[in-house]
XYZ file of C-alpha atoms in Angstrom:
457
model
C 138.154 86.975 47.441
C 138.383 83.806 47.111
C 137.219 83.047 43.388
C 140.393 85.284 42.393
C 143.121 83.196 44.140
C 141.401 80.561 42.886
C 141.506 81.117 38.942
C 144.948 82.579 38.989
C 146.415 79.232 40.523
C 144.582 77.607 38.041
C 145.613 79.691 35.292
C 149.608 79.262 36.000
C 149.446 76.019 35.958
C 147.738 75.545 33.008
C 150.440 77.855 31.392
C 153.099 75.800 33.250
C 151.323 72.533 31.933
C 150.556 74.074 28.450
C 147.394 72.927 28.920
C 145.252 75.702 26.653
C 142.072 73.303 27.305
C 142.360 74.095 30.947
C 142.589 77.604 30.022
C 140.049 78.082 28.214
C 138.021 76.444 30.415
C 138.795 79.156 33.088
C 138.293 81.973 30.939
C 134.806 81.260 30.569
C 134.593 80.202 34.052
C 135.711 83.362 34.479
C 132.946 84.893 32.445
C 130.450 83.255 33.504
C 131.311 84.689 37.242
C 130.872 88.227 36.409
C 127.751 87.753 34.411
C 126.084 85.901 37.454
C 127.429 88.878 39.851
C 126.049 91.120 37.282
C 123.135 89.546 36.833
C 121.901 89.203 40.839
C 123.309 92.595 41.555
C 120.446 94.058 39.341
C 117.933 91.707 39.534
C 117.973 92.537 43.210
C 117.951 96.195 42.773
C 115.233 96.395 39.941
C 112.739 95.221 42.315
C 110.408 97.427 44.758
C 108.317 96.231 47.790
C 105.204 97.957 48.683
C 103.120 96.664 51.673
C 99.350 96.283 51.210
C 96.659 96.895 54.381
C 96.789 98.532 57.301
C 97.653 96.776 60.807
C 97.135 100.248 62.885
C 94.243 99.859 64.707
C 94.784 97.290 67.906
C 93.711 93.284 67.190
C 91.814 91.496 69.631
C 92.622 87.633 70.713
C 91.039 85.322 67.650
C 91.052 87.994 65.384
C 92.300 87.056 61.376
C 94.780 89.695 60.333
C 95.637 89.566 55.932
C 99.431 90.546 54.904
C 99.889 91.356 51.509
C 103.194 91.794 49.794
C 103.012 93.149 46.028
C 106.743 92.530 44.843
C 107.463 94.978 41.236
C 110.076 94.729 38.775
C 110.808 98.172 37.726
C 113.564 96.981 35.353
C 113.895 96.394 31.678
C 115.265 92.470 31.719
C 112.972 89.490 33.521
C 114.111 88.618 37.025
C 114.727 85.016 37.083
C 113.911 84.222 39.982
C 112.838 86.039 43.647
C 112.555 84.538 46.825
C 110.551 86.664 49.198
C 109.412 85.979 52.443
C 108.155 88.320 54.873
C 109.567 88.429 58.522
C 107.681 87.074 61.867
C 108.865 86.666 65.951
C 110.172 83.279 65.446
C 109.283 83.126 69.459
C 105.905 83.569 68.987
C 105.712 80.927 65.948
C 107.276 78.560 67.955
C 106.029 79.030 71.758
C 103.508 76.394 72.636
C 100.569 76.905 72.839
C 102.156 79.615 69.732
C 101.012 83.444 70.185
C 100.675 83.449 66.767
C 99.420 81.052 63.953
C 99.013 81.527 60.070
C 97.018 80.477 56.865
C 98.945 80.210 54.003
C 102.666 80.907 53.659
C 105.044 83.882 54.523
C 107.649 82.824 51.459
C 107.036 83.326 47.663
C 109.026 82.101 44.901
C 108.418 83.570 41.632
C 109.603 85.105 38.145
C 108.935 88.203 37.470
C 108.897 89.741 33.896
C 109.905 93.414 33.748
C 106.945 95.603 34.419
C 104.983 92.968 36.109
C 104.637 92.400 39.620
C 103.613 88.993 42.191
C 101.923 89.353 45.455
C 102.628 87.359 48.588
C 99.692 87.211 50.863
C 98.884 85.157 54.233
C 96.598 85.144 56.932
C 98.215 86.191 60.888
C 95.765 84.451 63.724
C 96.167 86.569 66.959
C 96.053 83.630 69.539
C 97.733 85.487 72.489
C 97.925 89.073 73.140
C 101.412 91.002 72.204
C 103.343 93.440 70.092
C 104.492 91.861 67.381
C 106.534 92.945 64.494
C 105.642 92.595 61.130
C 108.181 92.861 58.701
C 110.685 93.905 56.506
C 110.644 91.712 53.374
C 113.880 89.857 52.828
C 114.351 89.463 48.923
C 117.280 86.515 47.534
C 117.933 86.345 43.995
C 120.871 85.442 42.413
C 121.954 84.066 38.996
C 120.359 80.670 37.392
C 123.986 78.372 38.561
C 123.624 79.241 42.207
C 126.990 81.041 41.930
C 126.152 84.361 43.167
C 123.922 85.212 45.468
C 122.192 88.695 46.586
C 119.672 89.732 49.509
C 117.940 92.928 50.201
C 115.550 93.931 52.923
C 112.705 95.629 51.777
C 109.667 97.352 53.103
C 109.259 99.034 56.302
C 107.862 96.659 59.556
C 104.680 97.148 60.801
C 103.716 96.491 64.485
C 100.348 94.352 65.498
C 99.123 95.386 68.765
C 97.196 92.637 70.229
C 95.059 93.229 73.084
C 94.442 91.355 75.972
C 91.309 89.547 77.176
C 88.710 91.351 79.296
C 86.427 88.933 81.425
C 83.380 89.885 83.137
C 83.439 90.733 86.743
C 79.675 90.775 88.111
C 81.032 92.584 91.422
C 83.673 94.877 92.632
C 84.080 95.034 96.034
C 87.628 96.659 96.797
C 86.670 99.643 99.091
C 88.278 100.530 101.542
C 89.365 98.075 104.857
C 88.829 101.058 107.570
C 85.854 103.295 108.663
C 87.675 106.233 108.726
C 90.396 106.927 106.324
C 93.740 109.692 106.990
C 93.505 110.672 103.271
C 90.719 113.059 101.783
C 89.125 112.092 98.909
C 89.983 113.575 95.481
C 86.664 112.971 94.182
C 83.240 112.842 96.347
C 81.965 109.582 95.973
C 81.172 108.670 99.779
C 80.847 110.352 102.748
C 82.535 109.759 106.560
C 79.734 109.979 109.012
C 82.546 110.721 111.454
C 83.833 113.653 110.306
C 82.032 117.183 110.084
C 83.196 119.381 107.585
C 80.117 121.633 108.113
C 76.726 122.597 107.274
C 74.508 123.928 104.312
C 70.653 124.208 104.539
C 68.511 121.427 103.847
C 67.217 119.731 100.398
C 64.485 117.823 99.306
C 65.846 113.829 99.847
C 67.878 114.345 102.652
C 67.475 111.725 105.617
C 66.746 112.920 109.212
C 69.671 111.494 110.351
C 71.669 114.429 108.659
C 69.480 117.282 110.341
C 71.869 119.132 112.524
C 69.202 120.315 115.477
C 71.225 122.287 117.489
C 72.164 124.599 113.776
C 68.333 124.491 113.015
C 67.338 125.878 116.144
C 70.170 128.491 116.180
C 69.169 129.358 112.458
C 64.899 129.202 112.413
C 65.557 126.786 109.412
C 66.313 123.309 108.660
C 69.932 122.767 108.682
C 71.889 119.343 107.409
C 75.614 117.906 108.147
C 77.939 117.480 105.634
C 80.993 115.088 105.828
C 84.219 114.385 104.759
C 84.599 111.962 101.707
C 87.367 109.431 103.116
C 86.402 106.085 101.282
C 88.927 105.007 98.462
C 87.502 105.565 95.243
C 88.996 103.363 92.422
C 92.507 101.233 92.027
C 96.361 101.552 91.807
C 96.631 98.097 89.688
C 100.895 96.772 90.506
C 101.518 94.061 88.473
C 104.931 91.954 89.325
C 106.108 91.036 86.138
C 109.722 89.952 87.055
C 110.563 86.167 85.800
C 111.755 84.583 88.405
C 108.029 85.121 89.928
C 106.789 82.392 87.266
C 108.440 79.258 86.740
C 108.436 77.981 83.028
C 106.422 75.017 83.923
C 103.326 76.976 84.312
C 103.632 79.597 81.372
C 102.722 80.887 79.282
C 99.938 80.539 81.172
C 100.180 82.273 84.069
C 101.595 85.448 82.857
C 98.857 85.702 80.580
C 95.811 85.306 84.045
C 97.457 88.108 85.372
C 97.458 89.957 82.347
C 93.625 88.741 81.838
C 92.980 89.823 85.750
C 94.950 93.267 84.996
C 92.972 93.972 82.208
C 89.878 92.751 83.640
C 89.746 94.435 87.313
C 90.990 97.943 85.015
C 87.936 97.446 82.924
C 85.032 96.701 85.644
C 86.619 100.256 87.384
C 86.534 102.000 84.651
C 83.087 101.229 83.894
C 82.463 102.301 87.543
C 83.371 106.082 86.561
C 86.084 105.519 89.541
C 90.174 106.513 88.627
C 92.373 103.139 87.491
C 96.147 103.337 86.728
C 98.647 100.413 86.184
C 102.256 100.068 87.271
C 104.673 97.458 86.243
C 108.051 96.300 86.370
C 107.795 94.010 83.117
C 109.379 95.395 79.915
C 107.820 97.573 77.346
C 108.013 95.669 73.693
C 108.600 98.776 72.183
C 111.769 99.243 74.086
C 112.927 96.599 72.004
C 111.942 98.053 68.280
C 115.084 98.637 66.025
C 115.372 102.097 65.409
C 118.218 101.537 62.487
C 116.748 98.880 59.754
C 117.950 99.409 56.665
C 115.808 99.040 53.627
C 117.411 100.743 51.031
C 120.692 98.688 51.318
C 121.097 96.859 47.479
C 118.965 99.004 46.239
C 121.024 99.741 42.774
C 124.037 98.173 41.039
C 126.501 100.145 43.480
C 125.219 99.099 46.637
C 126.506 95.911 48.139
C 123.593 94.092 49.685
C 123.656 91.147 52.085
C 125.941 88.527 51.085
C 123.629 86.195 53.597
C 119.976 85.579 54.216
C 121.052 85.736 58.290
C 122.524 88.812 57.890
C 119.582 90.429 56.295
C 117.390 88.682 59.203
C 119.383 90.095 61.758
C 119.046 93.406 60.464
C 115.543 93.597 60.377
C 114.520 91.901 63.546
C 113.402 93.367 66.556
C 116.035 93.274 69.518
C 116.001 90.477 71.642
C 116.771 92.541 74.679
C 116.222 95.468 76.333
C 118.071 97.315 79.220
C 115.217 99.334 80.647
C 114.679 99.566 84.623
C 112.356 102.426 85.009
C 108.864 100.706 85.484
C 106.118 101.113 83.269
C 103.327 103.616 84.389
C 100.450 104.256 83.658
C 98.880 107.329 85.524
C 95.497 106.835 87.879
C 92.792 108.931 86.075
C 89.720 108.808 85.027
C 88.065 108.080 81.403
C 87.346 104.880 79.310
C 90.387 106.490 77.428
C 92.579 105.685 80.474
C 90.821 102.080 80.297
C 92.412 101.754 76.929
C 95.662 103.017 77.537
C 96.268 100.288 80.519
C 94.987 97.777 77.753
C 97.575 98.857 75.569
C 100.099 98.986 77.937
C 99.143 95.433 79.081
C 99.056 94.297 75.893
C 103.221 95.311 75.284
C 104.274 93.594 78.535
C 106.857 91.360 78.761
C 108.693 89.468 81.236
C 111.581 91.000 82.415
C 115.161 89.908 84.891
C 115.144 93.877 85.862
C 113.414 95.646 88.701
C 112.466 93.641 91.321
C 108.785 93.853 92.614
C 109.869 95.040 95.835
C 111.930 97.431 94.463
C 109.220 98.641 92.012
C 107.070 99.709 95.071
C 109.833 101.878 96.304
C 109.791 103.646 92.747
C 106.711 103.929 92.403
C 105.084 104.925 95.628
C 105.392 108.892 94.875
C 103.610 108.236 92.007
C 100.486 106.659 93.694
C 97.187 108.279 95.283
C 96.279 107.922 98.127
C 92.570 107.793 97.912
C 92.956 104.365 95.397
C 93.047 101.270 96.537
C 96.766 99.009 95.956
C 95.934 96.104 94.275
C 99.191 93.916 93.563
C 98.889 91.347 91.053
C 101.100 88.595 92.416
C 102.504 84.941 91.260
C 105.209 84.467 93.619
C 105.095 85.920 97.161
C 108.485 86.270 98.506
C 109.486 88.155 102.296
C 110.908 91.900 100.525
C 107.404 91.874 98.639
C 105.157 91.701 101.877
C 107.411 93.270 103.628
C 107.085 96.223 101.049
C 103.047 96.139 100.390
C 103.233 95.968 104.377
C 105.109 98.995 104.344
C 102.310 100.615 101.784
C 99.491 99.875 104.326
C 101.347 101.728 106.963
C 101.509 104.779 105.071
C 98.002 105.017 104.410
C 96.926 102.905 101.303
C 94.589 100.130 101.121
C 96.112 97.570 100.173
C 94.352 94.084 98.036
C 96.237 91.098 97.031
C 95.573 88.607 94.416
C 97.891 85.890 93.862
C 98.089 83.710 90.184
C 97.954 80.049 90.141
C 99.574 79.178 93.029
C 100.034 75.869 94.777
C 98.190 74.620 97.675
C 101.665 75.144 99.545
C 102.893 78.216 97.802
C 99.606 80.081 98.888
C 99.858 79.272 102.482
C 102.699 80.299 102.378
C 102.362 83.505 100.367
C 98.893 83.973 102.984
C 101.185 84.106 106.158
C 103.516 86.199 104.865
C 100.914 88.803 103.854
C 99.094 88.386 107.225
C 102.069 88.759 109.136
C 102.046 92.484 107.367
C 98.281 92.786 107.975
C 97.049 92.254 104.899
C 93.924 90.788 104.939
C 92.348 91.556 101.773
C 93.934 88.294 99.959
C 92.676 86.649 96.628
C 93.605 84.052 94.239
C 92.960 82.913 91.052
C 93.891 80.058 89.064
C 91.587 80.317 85.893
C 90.021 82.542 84.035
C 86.650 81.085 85.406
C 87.817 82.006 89.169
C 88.841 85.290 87.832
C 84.832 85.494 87.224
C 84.136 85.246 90.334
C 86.674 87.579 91.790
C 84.717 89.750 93.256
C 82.703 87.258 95.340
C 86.118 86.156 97.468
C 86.017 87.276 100.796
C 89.093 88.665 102.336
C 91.296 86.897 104.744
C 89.076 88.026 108.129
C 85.477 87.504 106.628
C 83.722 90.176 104.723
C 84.171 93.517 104.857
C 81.613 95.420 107.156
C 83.092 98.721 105.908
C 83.125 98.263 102.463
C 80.881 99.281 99.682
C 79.923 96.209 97.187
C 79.034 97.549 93.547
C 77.185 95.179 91.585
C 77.377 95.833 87.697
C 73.974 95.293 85.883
């Protein structure tokens, strides 16, 4: 509004002046105006976005991903000129060491002739894991004097999944702490020798030790014990994902080991044929996907467009926040499909001011099994979060701890607290070459004469 003001002032007092130059003047000023509104108003709507390639299927970490952007003029007059450039997490540009890198460039100026069409293509490297949205297309055009100016958001986003790392772990050796277990055993993996839960007549393989004498006698054939199955089969994996738990200093780093260790221990149990599930208090990234983007706005002479580039960016980005408390959960089943689901899952996770670990434990405890082992994924062990996996032991789970990158004095510390609840099953890790060796850490008390080592081949 105001370019209106503006030329009328003018305009009386050049007719109070009697100056007809200065008139004139404004008249084609005037003139000029409207053509260049005219002019970017249908530039910018005679031109259609179409996205080339398909980002659908999940990336892994070093993975080359090509975007290609074919820009068409549908119109009947040359557009003058277009600048396109296609939309990335500035976050994950910009983060060091960055999540994301690229080949070539996400902006394209050109001139397209009616009928014809450019392309803008680049190359995404997938450093870190993450959800990442790519897309819309912001178009700016405008007239050839800079006067008028028009954006439009184009194209629909597309999401890039990026999974985590997997490393190899030669040996898993999370069984249970205790000889005889207070939960059955959904799935008959191992047997209690101290608990009878009858007999059946004997097969070829079976050791002496299970002949039941006193039922062979009685019977006139060979009869053999069978037990209760009361070892833990497979793993409850609780990974605290609340920021205050890791201090800038050390991240991204150590977010991403515990995502690596997540992702890791989830794989060698699945492989195992054993039930995994995953629990979380971290945020989903898809919690924070905008629902609303408009990419039809400007798309003809009628509709008003974005007056700025920002306010086309903001209406195409993904939210920067998300409100969500409920924890993320991922079921404890069986199947390499569950494997890929807690991948998946991992792979979304974000740090989060929300639930507390502590409090996640309370949340999610009805959810848990009792015949899988607890194995919290920790980088910061404060008194409600022993206290808590304390509590978890007492009701009957087994419970395994494995703190991230901690400090000499930060893991004494975090040690005590966890011994002072009784758990004794305590690991660390502080690189990805530790996390190898995972499953060669002995717990707290020495190794476990209990518990059943399975070496992967």
């Amino acid at each position: 509004m105001r370019w209106p003001v503006v030329f009328i002032l003018i305009m009386l007092a050049a007719l109070a002046m009697e100056a007809g130059l200065l008139a004139f003047a404004m008249y084609v000023l005037l003139g000029v105006l409207f053509l260049s509104r005219h002019l970017a108003k249908r530039w910018v709507g005679s031109l259609e976005a179409a996205r080339e390639g398909d980002v659908s299927e999940p990336a892994e970490i070093g993975d080359e991903i090509e975007i290609r952007v074919r820009l068409d003029n549908k119109g009947t007059i040359t557009v003058g000129w277009v600048l396109a450039e296609d939309l990335l997490p500035e976050a994950a540009l910009k983060q060091k060491p960055p999540r994301l890198r690229l080949k070539g460039k996400r902006l394209k100026l050109a001139t397209i002739r009616a009928g014809k069409s450019a392309t803008l293509k680049y190359t995404i490297i997938c450093d870190i894991r993450g959800y990442y949205q790519i897309g819309p297309t912001i178009l700016e055009t405008g007239d050839l004097f800079g006067l008028h100016r028009r954006h439009r958001v184009v194209t629909e986003p597309i999401f890039l999944l990026v999974l985590p790392k997997v490393v190899p772990l030669p040996k898993y050796d999370f069984a249970s702490q205790r000889p005889i277990g207070e939960v059955n055993s959904a799935h008959r993996l191992f047997e209690d020798p101290t608990r009878n839960a009858g007999v059946r007549p004997y097969q070829v393989g079976d050791p002496l030790q299970r002949v039941h004498w006193r039922a062979t006698a009685r019977t006139g054939e060979l009869m053999c014990r069978v037990f209760d199955p009361t070892t833990l089969a497979g793993a409850t994996i609780l990974v605290d994902f609340h920021q205050d738990s890791y201090h800038k200093r050390g991240e991204p780093y150590r977010s991403e080991l515990a995502i690596t260790t997540a992702a890791s221990l989830a794989y060698v149990v699945t492989m195992l044929s054993q039930q995994i599930g995953l629990v979380s208090n971290g945020r989903d990234a898809a919690d924070r996907v905008r629902l609303d983007v408009k990419t039809q706005k400007g798309a003809d002479e009628t509709a008003p467009g974005f007056e700025t580039r920002d306010e086309a960016r903001i209406s195409g980005e993904m939210l920067e926040e998300s409100n969500r408390l409920q924890p993320l959960v991922v079921e404890t089943r069986r199947g390499i499909e569950q494997f890929q689901k807690i991948r998946e899952a991992l792979a979304r996770l974000e740090l989060t001011d929300g639930l507390s670990f502590a409090h996640l434990i309370i949340e999610a405890t009805p959810r848990m099994p009792r015949d899988a082992t607890v194995v919290a994924i920790l980088a910061a062990v404060p008194v409600e979060t022993s206290v808590m996996l304390g509590s978890l032991r007492r009701q009957g789970f087994a419970v395994t701890a494995i703190l991230i990158g901690l400090e000499d004095d930060a893991m004494a510390l975090a040690h005590g607290r966890l011994l002072a609840e009784n758990i004794r099953d305590v690991r660390h890790v502080n690189s990805e070459e530790e996390l190898g060796m995972l499953g060669d850490q002995a717990a707290a008390t020495g190794p476990n004469p209990y518990g059943v080592e399975m070496e992967l081949g």
